[in-house]
Short mmCIF file of C-alpha atoms and ligand atoms in Angstrom, two decimals:
data_model
loop_
_atom_site.label_atom_id
_atom_site.label_comp_id
_atom_site.label_asym_id
_atom_site.label_seq_id
_atom_site.Cartn_x
_atom_site.Cartn_y
_atom_site.Cartn_z
CA MET A 49 131.55 -139.96 120.91
CA LYS A 50 131.57 -139.01 117.55
CA PRO A 51 133.66 -136.34 116.12
CA ILE A 52 131.55 -132.68 115.22
CA ALA A 53 131.42 -131.22 112.02
CA LEU A 54 130.54 -127.64 111.88
CA ILE A 55 128.33 -126.17 109.19
CA THR A 56 128.30 -122.50 108.41
CA GLY A 57 125.00 -120.80 106.89
CA ALA A 58 122.57 -123.91 107.90
CA ALA A 59 119.63 -121.61 106.98
CA GLY A 60 120.74 -121.05 103.58
CA LEU A 61 120.54 -123.27 100.59
CA ILE A 62 123.29 -125.82 100.48
CA GLY A 63 124.24 -125.16 104.10
CA GLY A 64 120.09 -126.45 104.88
CA TYR A 65 121.32 -129.69 102.18
CA LEU A 66 124.74 -130.68 103.90
CA VAL A 67 122.22 -130.82 107.71
CA ARG A 68 119.82 -132.36 106.57
CA THR A 69 121.42 -135.31 104.53
CA ALA A 70 123.99 -135.83 106.83
CA PRO A 71 122.39 -138.93 108.66
CA ARG A 72 122.60 -140.27 104.91
CA TRP A 73 126.24 -139.79 104.03
CA VAL A 74 128.16 -138.92 107.56
CA SER A 75 126.18 -140.88 109.92
CA ASP A 76 129.16 -141.36 112.02
CA TRP A 77 129.86 -137.32 112.31
CA GLU A 78 127.65 -134.99 114.27
CA VAL A 79 127.39 -132.22 112.55
CA ARG A 80 125.83 -129.35 114.00
CA GLY A 81 124.44 -126.10 111.88
CA VAL A 82 125.04 -122.84 112.70
CA THR A 83 122.53 -120.05 111.13
CA LYS A 84 122.71 -116.26 111.24
CA ALA A 85 120.24 -115.90 113.85
CA GLU A 86 122.39 -117.76 116.39
CA VAL A 87 125.56 -116.39 115.44
CA ASP A 88 126.80 -113.63 113.75
CA LEU A 89 129.92 -114.64 111.86
CA THR A 90 131.23 -111.11 111.01
CA ASP A 91 131.47 -110.40 115.01
CA GLN A 92 134.88 -112.12 116.67
CA ARG A 93 133.57 -112.68 119.67
CA GLN A 94 130.52 -114.37 118.98
CA VAL A 95 132.58 -116.78 116.99
CA GLU A 96 135.22 -117.22 119.53
CA ARG A 97 132.21 -118.64 121.78
CA LEU A 98 130.58 -120.70 118.86
CA TRP A 99 133.93 -122.16 119.02
CA ASP A 100 134.55 -123.06 122.33
CA ARG A 101 130.96 -124.65 122.38
CA HIS A 102 131.39 -126.66 119.64
CA ARG A 103 134.72 -127.70 119.07
CA PRO A 104 134.77 -129.50 115.76
CA GLU A 105 137.02 -131.54 114.28
CA LEU A 106 135.36 -129.94 110.34
CA VAL A 107 133.87 -126.89 109.60
CA ILE A 108 132.30 -126.75 105.97
CA HIS A 109 132.15 -122.89 105.76
CA CYS A 110 128.32 -122.20 103.79
CA ALA A 111 127.73 -118.81 105.39
CA ALA A 112 128.18 -115.69 102.92
CA LEU A 113 126.25 -112.72 101.29
CA SER A 114 125.90 -114.93 97.44
CA ARG A 115 124.19 -112.96 95.73
CA THR A 116 125.34 -110.59 93.48
CA GLY A 117 123.34 -108.17 93.21
CA LEU A 118 123.01 -107.34 97.10
CA CYS A 119 127.39 -107.40 96.67
CA GLU A 120 127.44 -104.81 94.21
CA GLN A 121 125.08 -102.91 95.54
CA ASP A 122 127.31 -103.17 99.66
CA PRO A 123 130.42 -104.54 98.78
CA ALA A 124 131.66 -103.02 102.78
CA GLN A 125 128.78 -105.37 103.55
CA ALA A 126 130.34 -108.35 101.03
CA GLN A 127 133.50 -108.21 102.55
CA LEU A 128 132.48 -108.13 105.99
CA ILE A 129 131.01 -111.75 104.72
CA ASN A 130 132.49 -112.88 102.53
CA VAL A 131 136.30 -112.63 103.69
CA GLU A 132 136.28 -110.67 106.95
CA ALA A 133 134.21 -113.47 108.55
CA THR A 134 135.99 -116.34 106.82
CA ARG A 135 139.15 -114.67 108.06
CA ILE A 136 138.07 -115.32 111.51
CA LEU A 137 136.70 -118.73 111.38
CA ALA A 138 139.64 -120.14 109.52
CA SER A 139 142.05 -118.97 112.18
CA LEU A 140 140.28 -120.51 115.01
CA ALA A 141 139.51 -123.43 112.76
CA ARG A 142 144.30 -123.27 111.88
CA ASP A 143 144.30 -127.13 113.60
CA VAL A 144 141.03 -128.82 111.53
CA PRO A 145 140.03 -129.14 108.25
CA PHE A 146 138.30 -126.33 107.37
CA ILE A 147 136.66 -126.08 103.87
CA PHE A 148 135.42 -122.91 101.90
CA LEU A 149 132.55 -122.63 99.48
CA SER A 150 134.04 -120.02 96.45
CA THR A 151 132.49 -119.80 93.30
CA ASP A 152 133.05 -120.07 89.55
CA GLN A 153 132.73 -116.46 89.55
CA VAL A 154 136.56 -116.48 90.84
CA PHE A 155 136.67 -115.84 86.59
CA ASP A 156 136.17 -114.00 84.17
CA GLY A 157 134.52 -116.31 82.06
CA ALA A 158 136.70 -115.49 78.60
CA LYS A 159 137.94 -119.16 78.38
CA GLY A 160 135.44 -121.19 79.84
CA GLN A 161 136.32 -125.49 80.95
CA TYR A 162 138.30 -123.42 83.54
CA VAL A 163 141.05 -125.74 86.09
CA GLU A 164 142.26 -125.24 89.13
CA THR A 165 145.36 -124.07 87.61
CA ASP A 166 143.98 -121.51 85.74
CA ALA A 167 144.30 -117.57 87.21
CA VAL A 168 141.38 -116.05 88.68
CA HIS A 169 140.07 -112.46 87.20
CA PRO A 170 136.38 -111.58 88.85
CA LEU A 171 134.06 -108.99 87.24
CA ASN A 172 132.24 -108.44 90.12
CA VAL A 173 132.35 -107.96 93.99
CA TYR A 174 130.81 -111.32 94.84
CA GLY A 175 133.76 -112.76 92.73
CA LYS A 176 136.39 -110.49 94.08
CA THR A 177 135.82 -110.83 97.37
CA LYS A 178 135.37 -114.93 96.85
CA ALA A 179 138.36 -114.72 95.25
CA GLU A 180 140.25 -112.48 98.42
CA ALA A 181 139.10 -115.10 100.76
CA GLU A 182 140.25 -118.15 98.86
CA GLN A 183 143.57 -116.93 99.80
CA VAL A 184 142.90 -116.14 103.15
CA VAL A 185 142.09 -120.01 103.49
CA LEU A 186 144.80 -121.22 101.15
CA ALA A 187 147.27 -119.53 103.58
CA ASN A 188 146.57 -122.80 105.99
CA PRO A 189 148.28 -125.51 104.15
CA ALA A 190 145.77 -127.65 105.46
CA HIS A 191 142.68 -125.91 104.41
CA SER A 192 141.01 -126.31 101.42
CA VAL A 193 138.53 -124.18 98.84
CA VAL A 194 136.09 -125.58 96.50
CA ARG A 195 134.88 -123.72 93.98
CA ILE A 196 131.41 -124.81 93.00
CA ALA A 197 129.21 -124.29 90.10
CA LEU A 198 125.15 -122.71 90.08
CA THR A 199 123.13 -125.15 92.47
CA ALA A 200 119.80 -126.27 91.32
CA GLY A 201 118.00 -126.46 95.16
CA THR A 202 114.92 -126.21 97.14
CA SER A 203 116.01 -124.02 100.19
CA PRO A 204 114.64 -123.89 103.52
CA THR A 205 113.26 -120.06 102.78
CA ARG A 206 112.28 -120.90 99.19
CA ASP A 207 113.82 -118.08 97.98
CA ARG A 208 117.69 -118.80 97.49
CA SER A 209 118.37 -121.17 94.41
CA PHE A 210 118.78 -119.62 90.82
CA VAL A 211 115.48 -122.29 89.92
CA GLU A 212 113.14 -120.70 93.18
CA ASP A 213 114.05 -117.39 91.34
CA MET A 214 113.21 -118.16 87.73
CA VAL A 215 110.19 -120.51 88.66
CA ARG A 216 108.76 -116.99 90.95
CA THR A 217 109.70 -114.46 88.92
CA ALA A 218 107.63 -116.77 85.94
CA ALA A 219 105.10 -116.60 88.22
CA LYS A 220 104.72 -113.21 88.69
CA GLY A 221 104.08 -113.28 84.69
CA VAL A 222 107.56 -111.62 83.95
CA THR A 223 109.22 -113.07 80.77
CA LEU A 224 112.45 -114.30 81.52
CA THR A 225 115.36 -113.71 78.60
CA LEU A 226 117.88 -116.43 78.46
CA PHE A 227 121.12 -116.41 76.87
CA THR A 228 122.11 -118.53 74.03
CA ASP A 229 125.65 -117.59 74.80
CA GLU A 230 125.91 -117.62 78.32
CA PHE A 231 127.56 -121.08 79.71
CA ARG A 232 127.40 -122.85 83.09
CA CYS A 233 128.07 -126.18 84.78
CA PRO A 234 124.98 -126.92 86.84
CA LEU A 235 124.75 -129.31 89.59
CA PRO A 236 121.60 -130.32 91.48
CA ALA A 237 121.92 -129.77 95.79
CA GLY A 238 121.51 -133.26 96.62
CA ALA A 239 124.64 -134.52 94.32
CA LEU A 240 127.04 -131.73 95.35
CA VAL A 241 126.56 -131.95 98.95
CA ARG A 242 127.27 -136.12 98.36
CA ALA A 243 130.40 -134.84 96.98
CA LEU A 244 131.10 -132.53 100.15
CA TRP A 245 130.78 -134.83 102.71
CA GLU A 246 132.81 -137.49 100.99
CA PHE A 247 135.35 -134.74 100.11
CA GLY A 248 134.66 -133.18 103.83
CA VAL A 249 135.46 -136.82 105.65
CA GLN A 250 139.31 -137.55 103.49
CA ARG A 251 140.45 -134.56 105.35
CA ARG A 252 142.37 -133.15 101.92
CA ALA A 253 143.48 -129.36 101.47
CA GLY A 254 144.31 -127.57 98.53
CA LEU A 255 141.72 -126.20 95.94
CA TYR A 256 139.27 -127.56 93.79
CA HIS A 257 136.07 -127.30 91.13
CA LEU A 258 133.32 -129.00 91.50
CA GLY A 259 130.54 -128.81 89.15
CA GLY A 260 128.34 -130.70 87.17
CA HIS A 261 129.87 -132.49 83.97
CA GLU A 262 127.39 -130.78 81.42
CA ARG A 263 128.27 -127.44 79.84
CA LEU A 264 124.82 -125.83 79.56
CA SER A 265 124.02 -122.13 78.09
CA ARG A 266 121.63 -120.45 80.65
CA TRP A 267 119.04 -121.36 77.53
CA GLU A 268 119.28 -124.85 77.80
CA ILE A 269 119.36 -124.72 81.18
CA GLY A 270 116.25 -122.56 80.99
CA GLU A 271 114.27 -125.52 78.31
CA LEU A 272 115.44 -128.51 80.94
CA LEU A 273 114.06 -126.98 83.91
CA ALA A 274 110.70 -126.23 81.94
CA THR A 275 110.31 -130.17 81.68
CA ARG A 276 109.97 -130.26 84.99
CA PHE A 277 108.38 -126.92 86.25
CA PRO A 278 105.42 -126.19 84.44
CA ALA A 279 104.94 -122.31 84.76
CA LEU A 280 108.19 -122.13 83.10
CA ARG A 281 107.07 -123.27 79.76
CA THR A 282 105.56 -119.85 78.04
CA SER A 283 107.87 -117.67 80.47
CA ILE A 284 111.49 -118.07 78.83
CA GLN A 285 112.64 -116.80 75.90
CA PRO A 286 116.00 -117.40 73.98
CA GLY A 287 118.82 -114.00 73.69
CA SER A 288 122.01 -113.16 73.25
CA VAL A 289 124.52 -111.30 76.10
CA ALA A 290 125.12 -109.37 73.02
CA ASP A 291 121.65 -107.49 73.34
CA TYR A 292 122.33 -107.45 76.96
CA HIS A 293 122.83 -103.70 78.65
CA GLY A 294 124.13 -103.80 82.31
CA PRO A 295 126.86 -104.48 84.82
CA PRO A 296 129.50 -107.21 82.62
CA ARG A 297 128.53 -110.93 83.11
CA PRO A 298 130.93 -113.72 82.38
CA PRO A 299 130.12 -115.36 79.34
CA ASP A 300 131.35 -118.93 80.02
CA LEU A 301 132.05 -120.12 83.81
CA SER A 302 132.21 -123.97 82.82
CA MET A 303 134.37 -125.72 85.31
CA CYS A 304 136.43 -128.73 84.63
CA SER A 305 136.14 -131.14 87.81
CA ASP A 306 138.20 -133.72 86.85
CA THR A 307 140.72 -133.78 90.39
CA MET A 308 137.73 -133.97 92.57
CA GLN A 309 135.67 -136.28 90.47
CA ALA A 310 138.73 -138.95 91.22
CA LEU A 311 137.67 -138.79 94.40
CA LEU A 312 134.26 -139.32 94.59
CA SER A 313 132.59 -142.47 94.86
CA PHE A 314 130.00 -141.20 92.57
CA ARG A 315 129.92 -139.95 89.08
CA LEU A 316 129.12 -136.54 89.05
CA PRO A 317 125.76 -136.02 86.89
CA GLY A 318 124.98 -133.74 83.89
CA PHE A 319 121.61 -131.59 84.79
CA ARG A 320 120.11 -133.11 81.89
CA GLN A 321 121.02 -136.75 83.16
CA TRP A 322 120.01 -135.82 86.39
CA LEU A 323 116.05 -134.36 85.47
CA ALA A 324 115.79 -137.32 83.20
CA ALA A 325 116.55 -139.59 86.13
CA ALA A 326 114.82 -137.63 89.04
CA SER A 327 111.52 -138.91 89.78
CA PRO A 328 108.41 -136.93 88.40
CA ASP A 329 106.40 -137.21 91.79
CA GLY A 330 109.42 -136.67 94.19
CA GLU A 331 108.76 -133.84 97.03
CA ASP A 332 112.14 -132.44 95.80
CA PRO A 333 113.75 -133.18 92.73
CA TRP A 334 117.00 -131.84 93.82
CA ASP A 335 117.74 -134.00 96.71
CA TYR A 336 118.46 -137.93 96.18
CA SER A 337 121.80 -139.36 94.82
CA SER A 338 121.88 -142.70 96.32
CA SER A 339 121.26 -144.30 93.03
CA LEU A 340 124.31 -142.20 91.37
CA THR A 341 127.47 -145.06 90.25
CA ARG A 342 130.62 -144.33 89.08
N1 NAP B 1677 123.72 -121.89 94.99
C1 NAP B 1677 125.01 -121.48 94.64
O1 NAP B 1677 124.38 -121.68 93.27
C2 NAP B 1677 126.35 -121.21 94.76
C3 NAP B 1677 127.05 -120.79 93.35
C4 NAP B 1677 128.41 -121.09 93.61
C5 NAP B 1677 128.70 -120.87 94.80
N2 NAP B 1677 128.26 -120.73 96.19
C6 NAP B 1677 128.84 -120.77 97.46
O2 NAP B 1677 128.16 -121.51 98.44
C7 NAP B 1677 127.83 -121.28 99.91
C8 NAP B 1677 126.43 -121.23 100.12
O3 NAP B 1677 125.23 -120.86 99.20
P1 NAP B 1677 124.35 -120.71 99.03
O4 NAP B 1677 123.67 -121.25 98.04
O5 NAP B 1677 123.52 -122.09 100.40
O6 NAP B 1677 124.04 -119.20 99.96
P2 NAP B 1677 122.55 -118.79 100.52
O7 NAP B 1677 121.50 -120.19 100.22
O8 NAP B 1677 122.84 -117.52 100.71
O9 NAP B 1677 123.10 -118.96 102.19
C9 NAP B 1677 123.91 -118.24 102.85
C10 NAP B 1677 123.79 -118.24 104.72
O10 NAP B 1677 124.59 -116.96 105.13
C11 NAP B 1677 124.24 -116.71 105.87
N3 NAP B 1677 124.67 -115.60 106.34
C12 NAP B 1677 124.86 -114.43 105.58
N4 NAP B 1677 125.66 -113.28 106.71
C13 NAP B 1677 125.76 -114.04 107.71
C14 NAP B 1677 126.49 -113.89 108.61
N5 NAP B 1677 126.77 -112.49 109.43
N6 NAP B 1677 126.76 -114.76 109.98
C15 NAP B 1677 126.22 -115.88 109.37
N7 NAP B 1677 125.51 -116.03 108.64
C16 NAP B 1677 125.48 -115.58 107.68
C17 NAP B 1677 122.88 -116.79 105.45
O11 NAP B 1677 122.10 -116.14 106.89
P3 NAP B 1677 120.53 -114.74 106.00
O12 NAP B 1677 120.21 -115.54 105.22
O13 NAP B 1677 120.23 -114.43 107.09
O14 NAP B 1677 121.32 -113.77 105.34
C18 NAP B 1677 122.42 -117.60 104.85
O15 NAP B 1677 121.35 -118.24 105.45
C19 NAP B 1677 128.39 -120.01 99.58
O16 NAP B 1677 129.54 -119.59 99.83
C20 NAP B 1677 128.19 -118.88 98.00
O17 NAP B 1677 128.58 -118.13 97.68
C21 NAP B 1677 126.39 -121.02 95.98
#
């Protein structure tokens, strides 16, 4: 009998990739994805039944209220899903490895190139709930938190990744202003989930950063994407955070992923390198990574 890995948020961007790529990366595991339609993770009874049904030996918890705007609109719901559902699941998983996906948004972006020992200081509700949930998870010394960066991919619902958001907005004829002075370390979903699988089966505990090795501005990311998505070519323009008026935005959320990198069999790619290597004819430019080497 194969050990069972449970993936929450399986209808979402990253959970979807984890389930789809499992036969490639962890064929000796039986991977079961659970969606919100099947189980509401904020309902303790439902989660207990889920636990009894699967008895997993590994949990990768991807379910979340992941959109920063929705978290601002409904902080109570963000707290319920991002913190309380995590608490319920982590408690049931007390004796098995449990991986919680957190975010670079736990930082305020003033410093950049964040390492795991840097102090958190979230600016938005999403980041605050994630930072709180991290503490809940790390209270169990067998559990782990992986802070991931902006992830490019094709979601099951085609409306989750930042790339999908940009292409959809451009298709409506809206011009996107991309900041030349806001930085991220984007990572393609294919590489992200390969790393998560390699990490997951090692049963390691603690706090890790996982992003691409290239620090890029939003504008540079947009220019690179425009080489792949023609709709973006005439729909993006450069701008500066200095001219932006709205809720606070963390300017530099670049992360150092060296600790995670040391555990992996392949080199975490930069965004530029990935796009240059991805086949132009491939169905999903974000979903290959077998050719990545150290
Ligand atoms: N994608 C990124 O760029 C990125 C970057 C940093 C961190 N992360 C983190 O990585 C994780 C996965 O992100 P993602 O991009 O895959 O997010 P996503 O596409 O929004 O997927 C999250 C999934 O969680 C489900 N969910 C929400 N509330 C639930 C509930 N009460 N019970 C059960 N399921 C529920 C959602 O279902 P519904 O759609 O039906 O609500 C959705 O399918 C999240 O923790 C996110 O915060 C993502």
